[in-house]
Structure formats: structure tokens, C-alpha cells
Short mmCIF file of C-alpha atoms in Angstrom, two decimals:
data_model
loop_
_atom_site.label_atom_id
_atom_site.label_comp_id
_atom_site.label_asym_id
_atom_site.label_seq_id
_atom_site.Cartn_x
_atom_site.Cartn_y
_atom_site.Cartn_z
CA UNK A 1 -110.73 12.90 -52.49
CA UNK A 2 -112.19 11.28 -49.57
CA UNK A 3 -115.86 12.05 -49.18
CA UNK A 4 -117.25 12.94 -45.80
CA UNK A 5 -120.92 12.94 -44.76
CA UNK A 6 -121.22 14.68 -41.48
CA UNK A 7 -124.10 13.93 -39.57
CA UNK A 8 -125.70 15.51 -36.49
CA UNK A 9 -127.23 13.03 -34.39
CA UNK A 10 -131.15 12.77 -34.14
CA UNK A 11 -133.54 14.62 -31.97
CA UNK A 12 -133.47 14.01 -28.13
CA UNK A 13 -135.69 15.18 -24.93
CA UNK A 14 -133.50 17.83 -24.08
CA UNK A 15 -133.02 19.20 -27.84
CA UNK A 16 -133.37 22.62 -28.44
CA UNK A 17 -134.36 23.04 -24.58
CA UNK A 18 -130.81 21.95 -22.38
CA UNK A 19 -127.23 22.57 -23.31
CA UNK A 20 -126.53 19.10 -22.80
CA UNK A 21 -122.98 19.21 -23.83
CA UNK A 22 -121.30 15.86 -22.56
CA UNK A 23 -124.03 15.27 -20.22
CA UNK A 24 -123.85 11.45 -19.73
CA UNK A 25 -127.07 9.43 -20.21
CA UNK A 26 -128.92 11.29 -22.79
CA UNK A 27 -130.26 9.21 -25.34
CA UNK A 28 -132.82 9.95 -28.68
CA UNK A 29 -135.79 10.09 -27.79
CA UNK A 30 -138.85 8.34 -30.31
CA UNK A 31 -139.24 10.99 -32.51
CA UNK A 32 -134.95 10.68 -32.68
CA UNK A 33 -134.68 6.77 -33.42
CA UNK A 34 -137.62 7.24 -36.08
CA UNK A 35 -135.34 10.16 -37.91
CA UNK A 36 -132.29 7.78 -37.37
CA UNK A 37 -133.66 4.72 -38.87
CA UNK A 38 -135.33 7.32 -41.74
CA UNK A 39 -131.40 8.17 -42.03
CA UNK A 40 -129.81 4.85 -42.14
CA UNK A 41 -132.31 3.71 -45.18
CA UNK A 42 -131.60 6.80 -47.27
CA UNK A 43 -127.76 6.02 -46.57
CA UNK A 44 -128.46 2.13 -47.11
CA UNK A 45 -127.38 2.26 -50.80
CA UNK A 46 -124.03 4.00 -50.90
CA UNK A 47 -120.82 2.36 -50.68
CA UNK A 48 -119.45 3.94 -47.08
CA UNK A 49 -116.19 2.41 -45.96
CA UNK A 50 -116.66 3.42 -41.99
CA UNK A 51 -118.85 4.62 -39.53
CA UNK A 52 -116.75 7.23 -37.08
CA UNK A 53 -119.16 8.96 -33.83
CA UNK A 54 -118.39 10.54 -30.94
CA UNK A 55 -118.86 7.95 -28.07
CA UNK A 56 -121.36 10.03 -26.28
CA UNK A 57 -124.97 8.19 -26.56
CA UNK A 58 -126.83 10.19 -28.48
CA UNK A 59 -124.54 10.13 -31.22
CA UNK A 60 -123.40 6.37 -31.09
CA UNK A 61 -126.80 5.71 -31.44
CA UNK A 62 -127.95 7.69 -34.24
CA UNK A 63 -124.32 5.99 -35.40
CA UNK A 64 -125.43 2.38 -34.82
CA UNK A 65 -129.05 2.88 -37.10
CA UNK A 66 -126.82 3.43 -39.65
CA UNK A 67 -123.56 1.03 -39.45
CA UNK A 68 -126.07 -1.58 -38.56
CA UNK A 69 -127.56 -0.98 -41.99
CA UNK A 70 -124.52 -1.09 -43.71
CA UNK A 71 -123.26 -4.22 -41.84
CA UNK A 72 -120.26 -2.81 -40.62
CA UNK A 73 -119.20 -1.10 -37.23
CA UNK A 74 -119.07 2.14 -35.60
CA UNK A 75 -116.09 2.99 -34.53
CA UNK A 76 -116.41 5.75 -31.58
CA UNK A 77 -113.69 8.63 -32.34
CA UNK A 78 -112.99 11.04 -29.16
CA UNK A 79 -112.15 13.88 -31.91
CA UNK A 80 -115.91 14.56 -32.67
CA UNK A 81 -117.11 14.56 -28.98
CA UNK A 82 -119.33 17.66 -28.31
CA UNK A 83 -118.00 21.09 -26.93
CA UNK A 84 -116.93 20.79 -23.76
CA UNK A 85 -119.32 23.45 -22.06
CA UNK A 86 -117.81 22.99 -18.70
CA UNK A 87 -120.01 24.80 -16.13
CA UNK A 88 -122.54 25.34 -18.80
CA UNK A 89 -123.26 21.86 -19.30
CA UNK A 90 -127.02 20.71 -18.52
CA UNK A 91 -127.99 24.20 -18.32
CA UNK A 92 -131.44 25.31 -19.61
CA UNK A 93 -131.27 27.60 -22.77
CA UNK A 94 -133.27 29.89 -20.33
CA UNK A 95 -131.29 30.14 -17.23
CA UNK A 96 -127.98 30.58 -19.76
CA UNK A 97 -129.71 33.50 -21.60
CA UNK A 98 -129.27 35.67 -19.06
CA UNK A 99 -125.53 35.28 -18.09
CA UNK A 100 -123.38 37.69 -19.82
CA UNK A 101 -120.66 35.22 -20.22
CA UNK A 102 -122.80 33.14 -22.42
CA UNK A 103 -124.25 36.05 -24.73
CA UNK A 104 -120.66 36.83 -25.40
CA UNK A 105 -119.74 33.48 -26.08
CA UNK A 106 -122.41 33.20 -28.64
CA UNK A 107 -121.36 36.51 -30.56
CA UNK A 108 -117.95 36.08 -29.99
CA UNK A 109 -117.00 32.57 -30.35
CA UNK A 110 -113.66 33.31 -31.86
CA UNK A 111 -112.13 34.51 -28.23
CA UNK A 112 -114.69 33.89 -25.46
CA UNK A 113 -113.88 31.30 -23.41
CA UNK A 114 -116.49 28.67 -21.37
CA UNK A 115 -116.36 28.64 -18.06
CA UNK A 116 -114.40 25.00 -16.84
CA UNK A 117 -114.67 24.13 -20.64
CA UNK A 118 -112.45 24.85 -24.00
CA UNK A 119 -112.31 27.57 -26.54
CA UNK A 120 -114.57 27.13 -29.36
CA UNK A 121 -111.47 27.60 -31.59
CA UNK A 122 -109.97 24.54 -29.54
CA UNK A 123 -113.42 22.31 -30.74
CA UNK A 124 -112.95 22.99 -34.33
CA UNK A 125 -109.15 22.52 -34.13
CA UNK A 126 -110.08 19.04 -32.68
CA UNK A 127 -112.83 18.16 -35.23
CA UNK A 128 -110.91 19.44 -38.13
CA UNK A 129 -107.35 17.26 -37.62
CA UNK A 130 -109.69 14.37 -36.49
CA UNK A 131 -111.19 14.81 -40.04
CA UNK A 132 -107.69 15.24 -41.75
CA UNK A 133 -106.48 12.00 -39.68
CA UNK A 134 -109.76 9.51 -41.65
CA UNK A 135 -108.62 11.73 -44.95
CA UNK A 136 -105.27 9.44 -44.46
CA UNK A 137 -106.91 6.51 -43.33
CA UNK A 138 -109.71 6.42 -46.08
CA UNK A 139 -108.55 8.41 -49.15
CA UNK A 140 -110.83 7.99 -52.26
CA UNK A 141 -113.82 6.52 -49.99
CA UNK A 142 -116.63 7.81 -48.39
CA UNK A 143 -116.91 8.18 -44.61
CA UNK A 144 -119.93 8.74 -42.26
CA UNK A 145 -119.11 10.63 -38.94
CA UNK A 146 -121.79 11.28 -36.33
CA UNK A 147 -121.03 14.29 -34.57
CA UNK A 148 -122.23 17.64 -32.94
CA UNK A 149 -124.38 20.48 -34.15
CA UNK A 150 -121.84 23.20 -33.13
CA UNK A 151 -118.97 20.83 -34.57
CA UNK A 152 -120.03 20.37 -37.75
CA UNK A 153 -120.88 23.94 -38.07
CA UNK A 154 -117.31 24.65 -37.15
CA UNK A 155 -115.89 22.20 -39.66
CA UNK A 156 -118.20 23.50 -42.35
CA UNK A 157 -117.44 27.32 -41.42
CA UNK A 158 -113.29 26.00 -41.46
CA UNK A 159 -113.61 24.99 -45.04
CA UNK A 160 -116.06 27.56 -46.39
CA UNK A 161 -113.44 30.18 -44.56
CA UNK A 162 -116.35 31.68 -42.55
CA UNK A 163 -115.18 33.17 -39.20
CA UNK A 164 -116.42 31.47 -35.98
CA UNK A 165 -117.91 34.87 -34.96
CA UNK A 166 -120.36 34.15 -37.97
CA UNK A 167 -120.72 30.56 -38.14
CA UNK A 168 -124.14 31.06 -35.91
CA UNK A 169 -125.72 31.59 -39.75
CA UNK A 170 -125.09 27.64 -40.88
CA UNK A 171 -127.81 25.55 -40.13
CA UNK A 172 -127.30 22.38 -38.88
CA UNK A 173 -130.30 20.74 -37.91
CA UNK A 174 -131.10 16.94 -36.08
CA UNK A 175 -130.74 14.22 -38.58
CA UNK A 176 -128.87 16.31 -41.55
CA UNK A 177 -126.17 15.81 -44.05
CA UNK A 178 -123.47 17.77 -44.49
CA UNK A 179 -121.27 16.40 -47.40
CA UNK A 180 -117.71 17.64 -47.79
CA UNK A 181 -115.01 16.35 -50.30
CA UNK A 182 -110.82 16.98 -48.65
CA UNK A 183 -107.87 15.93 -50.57
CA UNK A 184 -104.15 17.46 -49.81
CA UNK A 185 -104.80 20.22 -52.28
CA UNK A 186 -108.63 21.22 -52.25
CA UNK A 187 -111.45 21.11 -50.50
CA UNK A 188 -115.37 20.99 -52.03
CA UNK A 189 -118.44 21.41 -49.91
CA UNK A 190 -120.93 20.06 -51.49
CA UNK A 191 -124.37 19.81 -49.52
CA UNK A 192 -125.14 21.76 -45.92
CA UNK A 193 -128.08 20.28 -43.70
CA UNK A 194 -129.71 18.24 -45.81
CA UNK A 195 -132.32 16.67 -44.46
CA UNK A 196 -134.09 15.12 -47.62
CA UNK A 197 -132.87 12.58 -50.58
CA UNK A 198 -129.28 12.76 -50.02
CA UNK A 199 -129.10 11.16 -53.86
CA UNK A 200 -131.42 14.17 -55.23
#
């Protein structure tokens, strides 16, 4: 089985307060490259064979605190790129509240659609073959990939067979480790958002 650790990149200025989407320029902020470098020395240890983000900035660097450790290279991978959230993108959590589009969107994920951006069922189709593409490339080895909040959840909430409708209820916070084991015949989740001693 090839072992994945998917991890959402570390905390930035506009976390928890923007829907930054694929907002160019946004990078971690202190408190980020302090939980990235925390990241790359509890990683430090274990034998990873790559280092896979999406290109956008915040991710490549939580990426590079990590593959730098390792002494090997992150390779950027367009499959894990955030959502695109289209006309959403850059908006404040508290402008977006109040548009009925978005409220459905986040209830109804399975169907609603994002104004100028994709289906949410589009994202996890992309994250999920991009994951089944580095099972081929990398079986029996263990793989880092930097990603998304909303994309991992997808990917977990794929493989746990939770609908998107309900995959608001997995936590995926800055800085955590999902771990997820994929061969042709089964799949194994075996850690969501941890954010502690991934060898505990």
C-alpha cells in the first residue's frame, strides 16, 4: 500500500478570516513558518519518498520546511491546488455569510455550484485521481502532499464514504496529518488531523 500523509498547510494572515482560495501572494505568516518547521522535525525521521504541494505559496512553503528537512524536493502538483472559489475568492467570511448562494454551498456541497468557480464534487474528483496517479508512481512508499483544508476533507470524506453534504464534520485544522493507506483493492484511514506526535 502506498502511505499518504496529507497535510494542510500552516496558519496564514488571512486564516480563518478571508476565503483566500487561489488568491496569489499569500504566504504563512510567523505563527505559520513556526508550525511548519514544528512539522518538518516531527516528519524528519520517517523514510518519505516525495514531497507533492499545490504550487500556490502557502502550501509550497509549508512544503519546502519539510522536503528541505528530508533533503529532497518538492515537487508542485496542480491536482491539489485549492477550490477554485471563483467570484468568492478573497472574500471576507463576513461579507460571504450573508449571500444565499454561499449558505447553500456550504450545506449543500454535493450540487451547489460557485459562482465563476467549480463544483465541489469537481475538487475532490481532482484531488482523488491526483492521489490514485502517486499510488502508481510510489506504491509501497510513503508520500507527503501539502494541500487544502477543504481538499483533504474531501479526500478523507471519499474514502471514509461520507457524503460531501456532511463532510463539514471532519476537522482539518493548519499544520495536521491526515494519514491514509490506498492499494488497488483497499483503502485504510488511519489518523485524521493530527496535530501532535505523528509516531504516538
Amino acid at each position: 500500500m502506498t502511505t499518504f500523509l496529507l497535510i494542510r498547510h500552516a496558519l496564514t494572515d488571512t486564516s480563518g478570516q478571508r476565503l483566500t482560495g487561489r488568491t496569489a501572494g499569500v504566504r504563512l505568516n510567523e505563527q505559520g513558518r513556526a508550525q511548519a518547521r514544528a512539522l518538518a522535525e516531527r516528519l524528519a525521521g520517517l523514510p518519505i519518498a516525495a514531497v507533492y504541494s499545490s504550487p500556490l505559496e502557502r502550501t509550497s512553503e509549508t512544503a519546502e520546511f519539510i522536503a528541505r528537512l528530508l533533503g529532497i524536493a518538492t515537487i508542485p502538483c496542480e491536482d491539489f491546488l485549492e477550490v477554485e472559489f471563483g467570484d468568492w475568492s478573497d472574500a471576507s467570511f463576513e461579507e460571504l455569510a450573508a449571500e444565499h448562494s454561499f449558505q447553500r454551498f456550504n450545506t449543500f456541497r454535493s450540487c451547489a455550484s460557485v459562482p465563476g468557480g467549480e463544483f465541489m464534487l469537481q475538487a475532490q474528483a481532482r484531488m482523488v485521481i491526483g492521489l490514485d496517479k502517486l499510488r502508481r508512481r510510489h506504491p509501497q512508499q510513503n508520500v507527503i502532499v501539502v494541500s487544502h483544508g477543504d481538499m483533504i476533507k474531501a479526500a478523507i470524506a471519499y474514502y471514509a464514504g461520507i457524503p460531501l453534504d456532511l463532510f463539514q464534520r471532519i476537522e482539518i485544522s493548519p499544520a495536521s496529518i491526515s494519514v491514509v493507506e490506498i492499494d488497488e483493492d483497499a483503502v485504510r484511514i488511519l489518523s485524521v488531523n493530527n496535530t501532535g506526535d505523528i509516531l504516538a
